[in-house]
PDB file of C-alpha atoms in Angstrom:
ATOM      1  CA  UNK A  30      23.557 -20.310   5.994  1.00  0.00           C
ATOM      2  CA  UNK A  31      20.655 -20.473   3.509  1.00  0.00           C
ATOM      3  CA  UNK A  32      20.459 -23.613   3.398  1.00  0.00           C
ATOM      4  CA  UNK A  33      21.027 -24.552   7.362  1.00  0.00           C
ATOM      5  CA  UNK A  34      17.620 -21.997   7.708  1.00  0.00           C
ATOM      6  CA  UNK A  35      15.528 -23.869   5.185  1.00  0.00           C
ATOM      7  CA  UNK A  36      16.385 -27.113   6.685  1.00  0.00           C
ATOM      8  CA  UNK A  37      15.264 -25.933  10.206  1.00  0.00           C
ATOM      9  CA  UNK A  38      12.144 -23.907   8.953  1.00  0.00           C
ATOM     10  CA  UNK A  39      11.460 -25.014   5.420  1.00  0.00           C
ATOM     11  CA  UNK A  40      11.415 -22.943   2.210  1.00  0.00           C
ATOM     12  CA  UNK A  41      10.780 -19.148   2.150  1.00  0.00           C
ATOM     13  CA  UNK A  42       8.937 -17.795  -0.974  1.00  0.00           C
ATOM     14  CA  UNK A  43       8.851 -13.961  -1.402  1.00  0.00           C
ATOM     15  CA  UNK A  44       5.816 -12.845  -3.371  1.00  0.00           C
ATOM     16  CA  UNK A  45       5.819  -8.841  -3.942  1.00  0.00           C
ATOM     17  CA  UNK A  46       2.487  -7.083  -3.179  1.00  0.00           C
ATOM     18  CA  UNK A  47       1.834  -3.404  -3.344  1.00  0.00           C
ATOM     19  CA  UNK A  48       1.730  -1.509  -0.617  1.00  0.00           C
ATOM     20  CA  UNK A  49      -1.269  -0.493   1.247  1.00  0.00           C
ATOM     21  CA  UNK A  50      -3.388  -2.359  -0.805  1.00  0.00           C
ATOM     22  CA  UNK A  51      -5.332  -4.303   1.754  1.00  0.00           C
ATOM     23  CA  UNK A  52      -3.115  -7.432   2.195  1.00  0.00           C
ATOM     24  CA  UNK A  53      -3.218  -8.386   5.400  1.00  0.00           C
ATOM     25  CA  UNK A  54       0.545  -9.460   5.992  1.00  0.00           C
ATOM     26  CA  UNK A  55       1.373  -6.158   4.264  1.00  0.00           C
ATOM     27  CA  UNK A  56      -1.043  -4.113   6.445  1.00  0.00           C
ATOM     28  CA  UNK A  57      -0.341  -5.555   9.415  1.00  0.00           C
ATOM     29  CA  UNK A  58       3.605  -5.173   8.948  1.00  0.00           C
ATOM     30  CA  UNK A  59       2.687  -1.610   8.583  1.00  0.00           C
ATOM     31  CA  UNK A  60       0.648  -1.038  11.936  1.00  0.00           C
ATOM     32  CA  UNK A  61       3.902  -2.925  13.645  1.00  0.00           C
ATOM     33  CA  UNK A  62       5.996  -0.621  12.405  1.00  0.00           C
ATOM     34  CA  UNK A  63       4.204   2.572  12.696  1.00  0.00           C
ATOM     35  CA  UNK A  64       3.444   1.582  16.256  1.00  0.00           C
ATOM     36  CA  UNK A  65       6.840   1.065  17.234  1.00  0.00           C
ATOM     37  CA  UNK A  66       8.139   4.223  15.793  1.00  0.00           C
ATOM     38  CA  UNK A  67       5.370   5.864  18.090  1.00  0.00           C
ATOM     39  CA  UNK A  68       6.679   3.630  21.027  1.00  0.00           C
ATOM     40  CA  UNK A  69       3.480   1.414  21.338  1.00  0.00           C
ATOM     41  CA  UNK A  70       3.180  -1.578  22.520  1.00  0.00           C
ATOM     42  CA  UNK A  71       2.086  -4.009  19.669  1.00  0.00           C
ATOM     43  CA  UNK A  72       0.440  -7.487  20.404  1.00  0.00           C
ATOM     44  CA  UNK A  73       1.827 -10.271  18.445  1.00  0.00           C
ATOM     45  CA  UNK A  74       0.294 -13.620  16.882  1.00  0.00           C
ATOM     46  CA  UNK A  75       1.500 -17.270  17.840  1.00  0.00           C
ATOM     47  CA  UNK A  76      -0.544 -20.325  16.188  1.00  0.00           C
ATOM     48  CA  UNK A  77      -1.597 -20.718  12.869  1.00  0.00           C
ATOM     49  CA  UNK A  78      -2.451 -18.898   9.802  1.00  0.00           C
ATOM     50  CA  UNK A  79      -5.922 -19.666   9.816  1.00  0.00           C
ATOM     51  CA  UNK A  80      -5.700 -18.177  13.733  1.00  0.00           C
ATOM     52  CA  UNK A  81      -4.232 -15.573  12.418  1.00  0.00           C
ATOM     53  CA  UNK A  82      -6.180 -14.996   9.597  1.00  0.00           C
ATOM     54  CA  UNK A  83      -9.271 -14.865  12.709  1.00  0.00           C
ATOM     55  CA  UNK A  84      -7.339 -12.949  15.082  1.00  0.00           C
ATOM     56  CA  UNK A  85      -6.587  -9.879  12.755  1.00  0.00           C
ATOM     57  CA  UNK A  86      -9.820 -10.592  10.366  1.00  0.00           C
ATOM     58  CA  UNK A  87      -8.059 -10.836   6.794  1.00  0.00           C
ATOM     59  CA  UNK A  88      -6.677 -13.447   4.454  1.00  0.00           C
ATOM     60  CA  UNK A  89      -2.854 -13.736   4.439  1.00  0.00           C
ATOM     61  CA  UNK A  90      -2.719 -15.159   1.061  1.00  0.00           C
TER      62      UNK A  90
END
């Protein structure tokens, strides 16, 4: 299965960041979460990273 998923969507590479430390990918899993758990809507990005990187106003890496 591993490798059918990195054939159709390329290589994953985990990179471990500490929590609430002002990483954007980190921060905004966070807000997801914590607004689902308060049964909020949450608004999700579709285009690029540099979009997102706009959209949200951080760098993802």
């Amino acid at each position: 299965m591993t490798e059918e998923r990195e054939k159709k969507y390329g290589k994953i590479t985990w990179k471990r960041v500490p929590g609430h430390s002002g990483y954007l990918g980190n921060e905004r899993a966070d807000t997801i979460a914590t607004s689902y758990a308060e049964g909020n809507d949450v608004t999700f990005a579709h285009g690029t990273r540099e979009e997102y990187e706009r959209m949200f106003g951080g760098k993802l890496i």
